[in-house]
């Protein structure tokens, strides 16, 4: 949008040059003046729209961070294992069918459990210990109601189905340096990139901090070992991608048999992992 605004603005400058130095073939100076006004008005409107969208992104990030800060003191469950299938359709959607084994937090019996899940992904079905459960998913916080309160240390099995296009702006909410909130003169670091994750038709870069897989607790803080230590869990994840794509993830990549339309890889590291990142594209392996 900003580049289009600059293009229109450049056209307006050409109109001004044409008006100030008109051709001598009887062209209408009035028409050229009107064209100048229209092009400059259009460029101002586009730049204003771009500024408004940028402010909305800043406000949205602040809203996410505030929602997670409010609930960061709630007891955090312990994710013991995560398994299932992930289907990646570039520039379209992520579909997941997951099974989670969770240990209830210490303290009083838990009637709810809190997870972080990218707000662009919508939960379609959720069951706890084989029983359908109610849930809410707002601002990247997935809160599910347990059919019955879980005693401290009890094992809870959660089945989750979800799909959607991950919000590329969500992630790393407690970063100390938000480039969108800095003054223009100090924000040139944004040249290095402004999105926590990428999900387009040529490249998928799902970073751990984007929470495209559900993680226990809130997304803030993520770097305090005393209050929010890293949650290590066993992983067994099958990832399906378009034919010809390669996937990089935790541990070795094991190719699976497919029907020819999608390529499938399995990631099953022998050691627990604290988070999961996936990179997928038409990589060339050497």
XYZ file of N, CA and C in Angstrom:
858
model
N 0.831 -1.194 0.000
C 0.000 0.000 0.000
C 0.872 1.253 0.000
N 1.935 1.208 0.811
C 2.835 2.373 0.862
C 3.533 2.580 -0.474
N 3.961 1.491 -1.119
C 4.629 1.614 -2.412
C 3.676 2.161 -3.475
N 2.408 1.719 -3.432
C 1.413 2.246 -4.365
C 1.207 3.740 -4.131
N 1.173 4.151 -2.863
C 1.009 5.573 -2.551
C 2.170 6.391 -3.103
N 3.389 5.857 -2.977
C 4.547 6.576 -3.512
C 4.492 6.662 -5.037
N 3.994 5.615 -5.677
C 3.861 5.631 -7.137
C 2.868 6.705 -7.578
N 1.733 6.765 -6.879
C 0.730 7.791 -7.208
C 1.289 9.183 -6.922
N 2.038 9.316 -5.832
C 2.643 10.605 -5.503
C 3.617 11.039 -6.601
N 4.400 10.074 -7.122
C 5.300 10.383 -8.233
C 4.554 10.831 -9.467
N 3.395 10.185 -9.727
C 2.577 10.621 -10.862
C 2.090 12.058 -10.661
N 1.783 12.401 -9.399
C 1.368 13.772 -9.106
C 2.472 14.767 -9.377
N 3.702 14.404 -9.064
C 4.832 15.300 -9.350
C 5.003 15.496 -10.853
N 4.805 14.442 -11.634
C 4.864 14.578 -13.089
C 3.778 15.519 -13.594
N 2.591 15.424 -12.980
C 1.498 16.319 -13.380
C 1.856 17.772 -13.100
N 2.502 18.012 -11.953
C 2.910 19.376 -11.618
C 3.918 19.896 -12.651
N 4.884 19.052 -13.003
C 5.884 19.463 -13.998
C 5.218 19.776 -15.332
N 4.217 18.972 -15.690
C 3.514 19.194 -16.953
C 2.699 20.483 -16.908
N 2.156 20.789 -15.728
C 1.344 22.000 -15.595
C 2.209 23.257 -15.596
N 3.349 23.171 -14.899
C 4.237 24.335 -14.820
C 4.899 24.602 -16.164
N 5.232 23.541 -16.878
C 5.873 23.681 -18.194
C 4.991 22.988 -19.242
N 3.872 23.635 -19.617
C 2.921 22.978 -20.528
C 3.459 22.882 -21.953
N 2.917 21.912 -22.682
C 3.228 21.804 -24.101
C 2.549 22.949 -24.860
N 3.068 23.273 -26.048
C 2.541 24.402 -26.806
C 1.596 23.933 -27.903
N 0.796 22.925 -27.597
C -0.139 22.437 -28.629
C -1.585 22.639 -28.200
N -1.786 23.614 -27.296
C -3.141 23.944 -26.906
C -3.739 23.023 -25.869
N -2.942 22.252 -25.108
C -3.487 21.372 -24.073
C -4.084 22.204 -22.945
N -5.068 21.643 -22.265
C -5.803 22.372 -21.231
C -5.018 22.369 -19.924
N -4.618 23.539 -19.490
C -3.908 23.653 -18.214
C -4.836 23.370 -17.041
N -6.120 23.677 -17.231
C -7.097 23.441 -16.166
C -7.250 21.953 -15.896
N -7.307 21.159 -16.969
C -7.444 19.711 -16.794
C -6.224 19.126 -16.083
N -5.035 19.608 -16.448
C -3.840 19.098 -15.817
C -3.801 19.473 -14.339
N -4.293 20.682 -14.019
C -4.338 21.103 -12.611
C -5.276 20.201 -11.818
N -6.430 19.879 -12.392
C -7.370 18.977 -11.723
C -6.757 17.589 -11.539
N -5.996 17.146 -12.552
C -5.354 15.836 -12.449
C -4.316 15.843 -11.324
N -3.604 16.963 -11.165
C -2.648 17.090 -10.060
C -3.351 16.952 -8.712
N -4.465 17.649 -8.577
C -5.213 17.615 -7.308
C -5.685 16.190 -7.014
N -6.199 15.501 -8.038
C -6.718 14.142 -7.845
C -5.604 13.181 -7.441
N -4.464 13.231 -8.145
C -3.376 12.299 -7.840
C -2.794 12.559 -6.451
N -2.618 13.818 -6.088
C -2.084 14.106 -4.761
C -3.072 13.712 -3.668
N -4.355 13.937 -3.917
C -5.372 13.532 -2.937
C -5.375 12.016 -2.769
N -5.231 11.300 -3.891
C -5.201 9.835 -3.823
C -3.980 9.354 -3.054
N -2.819 9.984 -3.290
C -1.607 9.559 -2.583
C -1.717 9.829 -1.086
N -2.294 10.973 -0.724
C -2.489 11.289 0.696
C -3.433 10.278 1.338
N -4.496 9.912 0.620
C -5.450 8.940 1.156
C -4.795 7.577 1.366
N -3.979 7.159 0.407
C -3.303 5.867 0.531
C -2.292 5.871 1.673
N -1.522 6.965 1.795
C -0.559 7.052 2.889
C -1.257 7.093 4.247
N -2.399 7.771 4.307
C -3.162 7.807 5.552
C -3.691 6.419 5.908
N -4.169 5.688 4.897
C -4.651 4.335 5.142
C -3.526 3.433 5.630
N -2.331 3.598 5.059
C -1.186 2.801 5.485
C -0.808 3.125 6.926
N -0.830 4.400 7.279
C -0.515 4.801 8.650
C -1.544 4.250 9.630
N -2.817 4.272 9.223
C -3.882 3.742 10.083
C -3.708 2.249 10.310
N -3.375 1.514 9.254
C -3.152 0.075 9.389
C -1.956 -0.219 10.282
N -0.905 0.589 10.160
C 0.269 0.401 11.014
C -0.088 0.618 12.483
N -0.879 1.660 12.750
C -1.310 1.912 14.126
C -2.186 0.780 14.645
N -3.008 0.218 13.759
C -3.850 -0.903 14.168
C -3.003 -2.102 14.557
N -1.914 -2.338 13.813
C -1.026 -3.455 14.163
C -0.383 -3.232 15.524
N 0.017 -1.989 15.792
C 0.603 -1.677 17.098
C -0.429 -1.894 18.193
N -1.640 -1.401 17.985
C -2.691 -1.544 18.986
C -3.061 -3.007 19.196
N -3.085 -3.791 18.103
C -3.419 -5.200 18.226
C -2.365 -5.933 19.044
N -1.091 -5.638 18.792
C -0.031 -6.255 19.572
C -0.123 -5.903 21.045
N -0.438 -4.640 21.333
C -0.593 -4.217 22.729
C -1.775 -4.920 23.378
N -2.849 -5.133 22.620
C -4.019 -5.831 23.147
C -3.685 -7.284 23.474
N -2.966 -7.943 22.560
C -2.554 -9.320 22.833
C -1.696 -9.388 24.090
N -0.715 -8.507 24.175
C 0.216 -8.527 25.307
C -0.524 -8.270 26.615
N -1.449 -7.328 26.604
C -2.209 -7.017 27.807
C -3.051 -8.206 28.256
N -3.685 -8.899 27.292
C -4.520 -10.055 27.644
C -3.683 -11.163 28.265
N -2.473 -11.361 27.785
C -1.613 -12.406 28.335
C -1.014 -11.984 29.673
N -0.714 -10.707 29.829
C -0.181 -10.231 31.112
C -1.182 -10.430 32.236
N -2.457 -10.231 31.938
C -3.493 -10.349 32.966
C -3.546 -11.763 33.536
N -3.298 -12.773 32.689
C -3.463 -14.164 33.126
C -2.142 -14.906 33.318
N -1.023 -14.186 33.328
C 0.265 -14.871 33.408
C 0.515 -15.502 34.779
N -0.212 -15.069 35.812
C -0.008 -15.623 37.157
C -0.826 -16.889 37.401
N -1.695 -17.271 36.473
C -2.495 -18.476 36.665
C -1.604 -19.717 36.642
N -1.998 -20.786 37.363
C -1.183 -22.013 37.377
C -0.993 -22.560 35.959
N 0.221 -22.999 35.678
C 0.562 -23.485 34.349
C 0.691 -24.996 34.376
N -0.040 -25.661 33.486
C 0.044 -27.106 33.369
C 1.368 -27.504 32.734
N 1.661 -28.803 32.790
C 2.925 -29.322 32.248
C 2.603 -30.218 31.063
N 3.031 -29.799 29.880
C 2.815 -30.602 28.675
C 3.828 -31.736 28.653
N 3.321 -32.979 28.677
C 4.214 -34.136 28.710
C 4.513 -34.658 27.312
N 3.520 -34.684 26.427
C 3.757 -35.167 25.060
C 2.759 -34.529 24.111
N 3.186 -34.418 22.864
C 2.324 -33.884 21.799
C 2.545 -34.741 20.557
N 1.460 -35.239 19.992
C 1.545 -36.063 18.794
C 0.373 -35.728 17.890
N 0.505 -36.106 16.608
C -0.591 -35.872 15.686
C -0.109 -35.573 14.284
N -1.024 -35.000 13.505
C -0.773 -34.724 12.090
C -0.980 -33.251 11.812
N -0.104 -32.732 10.962
C -0.171 -31.326 10.556
C -0.165 -31.274 9.037
N -1.146 -30.590 8.452
C -1.229 -30.446 6.999
C -1.006 -28.975 6.658
N 0.066 -28.698 5.905
C 0.405 -27.331 5.530
C 0.020 -27.085 4.082
N -0.871 -26.134 3.868
C -1.253 -25.705 2.530
C -0.790 -24.264 2.368
N 0.333 -24.059 1.683
C 0.940 -22.730 1.629
C -0.030 -21.645 1.182
N 0.032 -20.508 1.881
C -0.782 -19.333 1.583
C -2.272 -19.617 1.689
N -2.636 -20.715 2.354
C -4.042 -21.075 2.494
C -4.373 -21.358 3.949
N -3.923 -22.492 4.464
C -4.309 -22.855 5.822
C -3.377 -23.914 6.394
N -3.449 -24.022 7.707
C -2.825 -25.103 8.459
C -3.953 -25.900 9.094
N -3.929 -27.212 8.917
C -4.913 -28.089 9.543
C -4.185 -29.031 10.475
N -4.667 -29.175 11.688
C -3.989 -30.017 12.665
C -4.974 -30.905 13.402
N -4.502 -32.106 13.681
C -5.239 -33.081 14.483
C -4.258 -33.596 15.521
N -4.372 -33.123 16.759
C -3.345 -33.333 17.769
C -3.883 -34.044 18.997
N -2.997 -34.766 19.647
C -3.260 -35.377 20.951
C -2.218 -34.864 21.924
N -2.674 -34.318 23.043
C -1.789 -33.767 24.055
C -1.965 -34.525 25.368
N -0.854 -34.822 25.999
C -0.878 -35.407 27.342
C -0.341 -34.366 28.297
N -1.191 -33.923 29.217
C -0.878 -32.782 30.070
C -0.988 -33.195 31.531
N -0.083 -32.685 32.345
C -0.121 -32.900 33.786
C -0.730 -31.665 34.440
N -1.782 -31.886 35.247
C -2.458 -30.772 35.902
C -1.502 -30.030 36.818
N -1.643 -28.708 36.936
C -0.707 -27.917 37.748
C -0.864 -28.196 39.233
N 0.166 -27.900 40.026
C 0.047 -28.078 41.481
C -0.896 -27.062 42.096
N -1.267 -27.340 43.349
C -2.176 -26.438 44.025
C -3.561 -27.026 44.115
N -4.555 -26.192 43.963
C -5.940 -26.646 44.025
C -6.316 -27.402 42.755
N -7.342 -28.277 42.835
C -7.815 -28.962 41.621
C -8.188 -27.950 40.535
N -7.846 -28.291 39.305
C -8.046 -27.363 38.191
C -9.353 -27.667 37.470
N -10.182 -26.618 37.291
C -11.413 -26.758 36.522
C -11.221 -26.292 35.082
N -10.145 -25.543 34.836
C -9.840 -25.054 33.490
C -8.349 -25.230 33.229
N -7.976 -25.178 31.960
C -6.576 -25.192 31.564
C -6.359 -24.125 30.513
N -5.199 -23.484 30.582
C -4.906 -22.354 29.714
C -3.753 -22.694 28.779
N -3.957 -22.398 27.493
C -2.927 -22.616 26.479
C -2.802 -21.349 25.629
N -1.684 -21.243 24.949
C -1.494 -20.188 23.955
C -1.546 -20.815 22.574
N -2.370 -20.257 21.699
C -2.511 -20.742 20.325
C -2.720 -19.549 19.412
N -1.993 -19.524 18.312
C -2.063 -18.411 17.363
C -3.521 -18.046 17.051
N -3.892 -16.763 17.163
C -5.293 -16.363 16.965
C -5.815 -16.590 15.555
N -4.932 -16.780 14.572
C -5.397 -17.050 13.218
C -5.882 -18.475 13.019
N -5.607 -19.351 13.974
C -6.013 -20.750 13.886
C -7.255 -20.958 14.741
N -8.294 -21.518 14.161
C -9.570 -21.711 14.842
C -9.727 -23.168 15.272
N -10.082 -23.360 16.519
C -10.334 -24.701 17.039
C -11.709 -25.157 16.559
N -11.775 -26.338 15.973
C -13.043 -26.871 15.467
C -13.615 -27.964 16.354
N -12.768 -28.671 17.090
C -13.241 -29.731 17.990
C -12.220 -29.916 19.092
N -12.727 -30.196 20.299
C -11.834 -30.371 21.432
C -12.482 -31.331 22.424
N -11.706 -32.306 22.882
C -12.204 -33.290 23.851
C -11.163 -33.481 24.941
N -11.644 -33.669 26.159
C -10.780 -33.906 27.317
C -11.107 -35.276 27.878
N -10.111 -36.158 27.879
C -10.304 -37.545 28.321
C -11.472 -38.207 27.594
N -11.579 -37.894 26.297
C -12.617 -38.493 25.472
C -13.979 -37.849 25.582
N -14.114 -36.796 26.363
C -15.402 -36.115 26.558
C -15.307 -34.725 25.940
N -16.292 -34.372 25.112
C -16.301 -33.054 24.493
C -16.274 -31.950 25.535
N -15.517 -30.912 25.251
C -15.330 -29.840 26.226
C -15.588 -28.487 25.582
N -16.011 -27.539 26.404
C -16.195 -26.167 25.947
C -14.862 -25.418 26.021
N -14.716 -24.411 25.188
C -13.474 -23.640 25.176
C -13.749 -22.223 24.685
N -12.810 -21.334 24.994
C -12.806 -19.977 24.435
C -11.413 -19.735 23.860
N -11.370 -19.007 22.759
C -10.097 -18.734 22.101
C -10.108 -17.285 21.630
N -9.538 -16.407 22.438
C -9.480 -14.984 22.114
C -8.096 -14.451 22.450
N -7.616 -13.528 21.619
C -6.312 -12.887 21.824
C -5.180 -13.896 21.950
N -5.334 -15.034 21.285
C -4.292 -16.045 21.339
C -4.298 -16.885 22.591
N -5.304 -16.745 23.440
C -5.440 -17.533 24.663
C -6.545 -18.568 24.478
N -6.182 -19.839 24.580
C -7.139 -20.937 24.476
C -7.394 -21.472 25.880
N -8.594 -21.231 26.375
C -8.966 -21.672 27.719
C -10.067 -22.718 27.601
N -9.797 -23.911 28.104
C -10.768 -24.993 27.994
C -11.275 -25.385 29.371
N -12.547 -25.745 29.406
C -13.191 -26.170 30.649
C -13.129 -27.684 30.747
N -12.605 -28.187 31.864
C -12.504 -29.622 32.070
C -13.861 -30.186 32.480
N -14.222 -31.376 31.995
C -15.498 -31.983 32.408
C -15.604 -32.143 33.918
N -14.471 -32.430 34.569
C -14.409 -32.482 36.024
C -13.039 -32.003 36.463
N -12.994 -31.401 37.643
C -11.743 -30.816 38.109
C -10.637 -31.868 38.184
N -9.448 -31.489 37.743
C -8.302 -32.397 37.746
C -7.451 -32.130 38.974
N -7.164 -33.194 39.727
C -6.313 -33.063 40.908
C -4.889 -32.717 40.491
N -4.135 -32.080 41.382
C -2.745 -31.757 41.046
C -1.947 -33.002 40.674
N -1.231 -32.923 39.558
C -0.427 -34.038 39.094
C -1.186 -35.064 38.284
N -2.501 -34.888 38.122
C -3.289 -35.837 37.338
C -2.977 -35.692 35.853
N -3.033 -36.820 35.133
C -2.775 -36.823 33.695
C -4.083 -36.531 32.963
N -4.049 -35.563 32.068
C -5.217 -35.175 31.283
C -4.880 -35.361 29.810
N -5.740 -36.069 29.087
C -5.549 -36.291 27.652
C -6.479 -35.359 26.876
N -5.899 -34.589 25.995
C -6.656 -33.596 25.227
C -6.523 -33.910 23.745
N -7.642 -34.000 23.057
C -7.663 -34.164 21.598
C -8.145 -32.855 20.997
N -7.409 -32.352 20.028
C -7.707 -31.026 19.472
C -7.632 -31.069 17.959
N -8.646 -30.505 17.328
C -8.661 -30.322 15.885
C -8.818 -28.830 15.605
N -7.991 -28.324 14.724
C -8.016 -26.890 14.433
C -7.523 -26.654 13.017
N -7.876 -25.504 12.467
C -7.455 -25.134 11.114
C -7.521 -23.621 10.975
N -6.757 -23.105 10.024
C -6.777 -21.671 9.754
C -5.429 -21.198 9.243
N -5.378 -19.942 8.905
C -4.134 -19.323 8.447
C -3.503 -18.572 9.608
N -2.319 -18.969 10.058
C -1.706 -18.315 11.217
C -1.546 -16.812 11.006
N -1.801 -16.074 12.054
C -1.590 -14.620 12.028
C -0.092 -14.364 12.107
N 0.476 -13.806 11.032
C 1.915 -13.613 10.953
C 2.426 -12.549 11.927
N 1.529 -11.738 12.483
C 1.956 -10.682 13.398
C 2.000 -11.152 14.847
N 1.464 -12.334 15.123
C 1.391 -12.810 16.507
C 2.674 -13.544 16.881
N 3.200 -13.224 18.050
C 4.375 -13.934 18.526
C 5.351 -13.022 19.248
N 6.121 -13.612 20.151
C 7.137 -12.892 20.907
C 6.562 -11.609 21.516
N 5.481 -11.791 22.281
C 4.741 -10.634 22.782
C 5.523 -9.846 23.822
N 6.447 -10.494 24.516
C 7.170 -9.771 25.569
C 8.550 -9.315 25.120
N 8.730 -9.161 23.816
C 10.019 -8.663 23.342
C 10.283 -7.273 23.912
N 11.534 -7.003 24.196
C 11.886 -5.707 24.787
C 11.974 -4.601 23.741
N 11.982 -4.979 22.475
C 12.165 -3.981 21.418
C 11.112 -4.214 20.347
N 10.016 -3.484 20.428
C 8.966 -3.575 19.424
C 9.218 -2.505 18.373
N 9.650 -2.919 17.187
C 10.047 -1.950 16.160
C 8.882 -1.107 15.690
N 7.626 -1.575 15.868
C 6.474 -0.785 15.439
C 6.193 0.377 16.386
N 6.696 0.279 17.625
C 6.411 1.315 18.611
C 7.536 2.346 18.708
N 8.554 2.204 17.900
C 9.680 3.131 17.953
C 9.454 4.314 17.021
N 10.197 5.387 17.268
C 10.152 6.526 16.371
C 10.729 6.122 15.013
N 10.305 6.819 13.966
C 10.720 6.449 12.616
C 12.230 6.423 12.476
N 12.900 7.410 13.058
C 14.353 7.516 12.891
C 15.065 6.341 13.558
N 14.408 5.710 14.566
C 15.026 4.610 15.300
C 14.507 3.238 14.864
N 13.629 3.207 13.878
C 12.966 1.953 13.531
C 13.531 1.313 12.266
N 14.728 1.740 11.845
C 15.270 1.189 10.607
C 15.644 -0.289 10.727
N 15.692 -0.803 11.970
C 15.952 -2.228 12.150
C 14.842 -3.062 11.517
N 13.677 -2.429 11.257
C 12.568 -3.139 10.624
C 12.930 -3.624 9.225
N 14.004 -3.079 8.645
C 14.461 -3.559 7.340
C 14.801 -5.040 7.399
N 15.214 -5.509 8.569
C 15.569 -6.917 8.730
C 14.346 -7.829 8.777
N 13.145 -7.255 8.849
C 11.938 -8.062 8.892
C 11.081 -7.682 10.080
N 9.766 -7.768 9.910
C 8.847 -7.337 10.961
C 7.867 -8.416 11.383
N 7.906 -9.588 10.774
C 6.925 -10.625 11.090
C 7.572 -11.752 11.888
N 6.929 -12.171 12.973
C 7.451 -13.317 13.729
C 7.414 -14.624 12.949
N 6.528 -14.726 11.976
C 6.449 -15.943 11.162
C 6.021 -15.575 9.750
N 6.207 -16.518 8.825
C 5.838 -16.316 7.421
C 5.005 -17.501 6.951
N 3.960 -17.193 6.195
C 3.103 -18.256 5.681
C 2.582 -17.815 4.315
N 3.396 -18.031 3.267
C 2.958 -17.650 1.928
C 3.101 -18.828 0.985
N 2.898 -18.574 -0.302
C 2.831 -19.676 -1.259
C 4.197 -20.236 -1.627
N 5.280 -19.592 -1.217
C 6.617 -20.081 -1.558
C 7.431 -20.511 -0.353
N 7.048 -20.051 0.816
C 7.874 -20.309 1.994
C 7.010 -20.290 3.250
N 7.249 -21.246 4.123
C 6.583 -21.294 5.418
C 7.653 -21.286 6.493
N 7.631 -20.283 7.332
C 8.569 -20.189 8.446
C 7.792 -20.005 9.734
N 7.487 -21.124 10.401
C 6.709 -21.078 11.635
C 7.675 -21.155 12.815
N 7.947 -20.016 13.421
C 8.884 -19.960 14.537
C 8.202 -20.421 15.819
N 8.971 -20.911 16.793
C 8.353 -21.369 18.043
C 7.542 -20.287 18.742
N 8.028 -19.047 18.703
C 7.335 -17.964 19.399
C 6.030 -17.558 18.774
N 5.717 -18.038 17.560
C 4.440 -17.717 16.923
C 3.305 -18.571 17.465
N 3.636 -19.606 18.245
C 2.642 -20.462 18.906
C 1.615 -21.012 17.916
N 2.093 -21.511 16.800
C 1.197 -22.141 15.830
C 0.789 -23.531 16.290
N 1.512 -24.080 17.259
C 1.075 -25.255 17.997
C 0.696 -24.803 19.405
N -0.278 -25.452 20.026
C -0.671 -25.020 21.377
C 0.449 -25.241 22.378
N 0.656 -24.271 23.252
C 1.637 -24.372 24.326
C 0.965 -23.996 25.634
N 1.458 -24.553 26.732
C 0.814 -24.332 28.021
C 1.070 -22.918 28.526
N 0.081 -22.381 29.243
C 0.218 -21.071 29.860
C 0.099 -19.934 28.877
N 0.572 -18.786 29.295
C 0.497 -17.575 28.485
C 1.793 -17.385 27.701
N 1.751 -16.439 26.763
C 2.935 -16.144 25.950
C 3.838 -15.114 26.613
N 3.432 -14.596 27.761
C 4.264 -13.649 28.506
C 4.329 -14.083 29.961
N 5.485 -14.030 30.591
C 6.778 -13.890 29.921
C 7.253 -15.241 29.405
N 8.148 -15.219 28.433
C 8.659 -16.477 27.893
C 10.139 -16.658 28.215
N 10.695 -15.763 29.001
C 12.137 -15.824 29.248
C 12.482 -15.740 30.727
N 11.519 -16.049 31.602
C 11.766 -16.009 33.036
C 11.808 -17.432 33.569
N 13.002 -17.985 33.856
C 13.086 -19.387 34.278
C 12.485 -19.644 35.656
N 12.263 -18.604 36.454
C 11.723 -18.805 37.796
C 10.201 -18.920 37.783
N 9.538 -18.054 37.046
C 8.076 -18.071 37.037
C 7.505 -18.860 35.862
N 8.203 -18.850 34.716
C 7.714 -19.537 33.519
C 8.861 -20.310 32.863
N 9.296 -21.386 33.499
C 10.383 -22.176 32.901
C 9.926 -22.848 31.617
N 10.876 -23.216 30.783
C 10.543 -23.887 29.534
C 9.881 -25.237 29.822
N 8.868 -25.543 29.033
C 8.084 -26.763 29.215
C 8.557 -27.807 28.201
N 9.306 -28.790 28.664
C 9.841 -29.825 27.774
C 8.815 -30.945 27.610
N 8.689 -31.454 26.383
C 7.728 -32.515 26.103
C 8.245 -33.387 24.962
N 7.705 -34.602 24.882
C 8.046 -35.508 23.794
C 7.186 -35.169 22.574
N 7.781 -35.252 21.401
C 7.102 -34.856 20.173
C 7.066 -36.011 19.180
N 5.914 -36.213 18.574
C 5.750 -37.178 17.481
C 4.781 -36.548 16.488
N 5.320 -35.862 15.480
C 4.507 -35.038 14.597
C 4.726 -35.434 13.138
N 3.626 -35.716 12.447
C 3.672 -35.970 11.009
C 3.247 -34.701 10.279
N 4.070 -34.249 9.346
C 3.829 -33.001 8.628
C 3.631 -33.304 7.151
N 2.510 -32.882 6.602
C 2.214 -33.072 5.188
C 2.321 -31.734 4.466
N 3.040 -31.757 3.339
C 3.280 -30.546 2.550
C 3.052 -30.873 1.080
N 2.914 -29.864 0.207
C 2.744 -30.139 -1.224
C 3.908 -30.948 -1.787
N 3.635 -31.686 -2.823
C 4.653 -32.530 -3.444
C 5.839 -31.677 -3.890
N 7.035 -32.137 -3.582
C 8.240 -31.413 -3.954
C 8.775 -30.497 -2.872
N 8.016 -30.301 -1.793
C 8.476 -29.448 -0.703
C 9.271 -30.278 0.294
N 10.200 -29.628 0.972
C 10.947 -30.225 2.069
C 10.623 -29.477 3.350
N 10.738 -30.174 4.465
C 10.446 -29.590 5.771
C 11.650 -29.765 6.677
N 12.023 -28.722 7.370
C 13.041 -28.793 8.412
C 12.366 -28.584 9.752
N 12.690 -29.441 10.706
C 12.070 -29.362 12.016
C 12.967 -29.950 13.067
N 12.442 -30.182 14.273
C 13.270 -30.727 15.354
C 13.648 -32.177 15.089
N 14.917 -32.502 15.230
C 15.363 -33.869 15.018
C 15.462 -34.215 13.541
N 15.640 -35.514 13.276
C 15.752 -35.971 11.896
C 14.391 -35.978 11.209
N 14.426 -35.782 9.902
C 13.209 -35.833 9.084
C 13.108 -37.238 8.481
N 11.965 -37.907 8.719
C 11.744 -39.249 8.198
C 10.609 -39.193 7.166
N 10.930 -39.525 5.923
C 9.923 -39.512 4.860
C 8.915 -40.641 5.084
N 7.628 -40.340 4.826
C 6.563 -41.318 4.980
C 5.956 -41.623 3.611
N 5.299 -42.750 3.505
C 4.616 -43.095 2.266
C 3.421 -42.169 2.059
N 3.205 -41.770 0.792
C 2.118 -40.840 0.473
C 1.368 -41.325 -0.763
N 0.276 -40.604 -1.063
C -0.529 -40.953 -2.229
C -0.070 -40.237 -3.493
N 0.998 -39.443 -3.414
C 1.521 -38.744 -4.580
C 1.125 -37.286 -4.661
N 0.047 -36.871 -3.988
C -0.372 -35.476 -4.034
C 0.333 -34.633 -2.973
N 0.645 -35.254 -1.840
C 1.322 -34.559 -0.750
C 2.529 -35.379 -0.317
N 3.571 -34.707 0.092
C 4.720 -35.368 0.704
C 4.546 -35.315 2.218
N 4.960 -36.376 2.875
C 4.753 -36.479 4.312
C 6.072 -36.789 5.001
N 6.327 -36.096 6.113
C 7.534 -36.304 6.902
C 7.147 -36.417 8.373
N 7.931 -37.210 9.079
C 7.669 -37.420 10.496
C 8.851 -36.927 11.313
N 8.535 -36.202 12.382
C 9.539 -35.706 13.307
C 9.264 -36.325 14.679
N 10.227 -37.115 15.124
C 10.082 -37.810 16.406
C 11.432 -37.831 17.108
N 11.879 -36.682 17.618
C 13.178 -36.642 18.296
C 13.186 -37.526 19.532
N 14.348 -38.087 19.828
C 14.465 -39.014 20.949
C 14.506 -38.299 22.294
N 14.778 -37.015 22.296
C 14.838 -36.240 23.534
C 13.688 -35.237 23.580
N 13.269 -34.837 24.784
C 12.211 -33.832 24.893
C 12.636 -32.502 24.278
N 11.666 -31.760 23.785
C 11.915 -30.446 23.194
C 11.069 -29.405 23.934
N 11.562 -28.159 24.061
C 10.784 -27.126 24.745
C 9.812 -26.406 23.824
N 10.015 -26.511 22.526
C 9.141 -25.847 21.557
C 9.427 -26.428 20.179
N 8.623 -26.039 19.204
C 8.737 -26.615 17.864
C 8.733 -25.491 16.830
N 9.709 -25.532 15.939
C 9.726 -24.636 14.788
C 9.794 -25.457 13.516
N 9.121 -24.997 12.482
C 9.125 -25.689 11.198
C 9.430 -24.703 10.077
N 10.279 -25.113 9.150
C 10.566 -24.349 7.947
C 10.264 -25.245 6.754
N 9.492 -24.741 5.807
C 9.106 -25.557 4.655
C 9.137 -24.720 3.387
N 9.637 -25.318 2.327
C 9.651 -24.664 1.020
C 10.157 -25.703 -0.001
N 10.349 -25.251 -1.228
C 10.960 -26.124 -2.242
C 12.485 -26.047 -2.094
N 12.944 -26.460 -0.932
C 14.373 -26.419 -0.657
C 15.125 -27.372 -1.573
N 16.377 -27.052 -1.823
C 17.286 -27.956 -2.525
C 18.248 -28.518 -1.493
N 18.283 -29.848 -1.395
C 19.150 -30.480 -0.419
C 20.472 -30.846 -1.074
N 21.563 -30.478 -0.412
C 22.903 -30.748 -0.954
C 23.745 -31.434 0.116
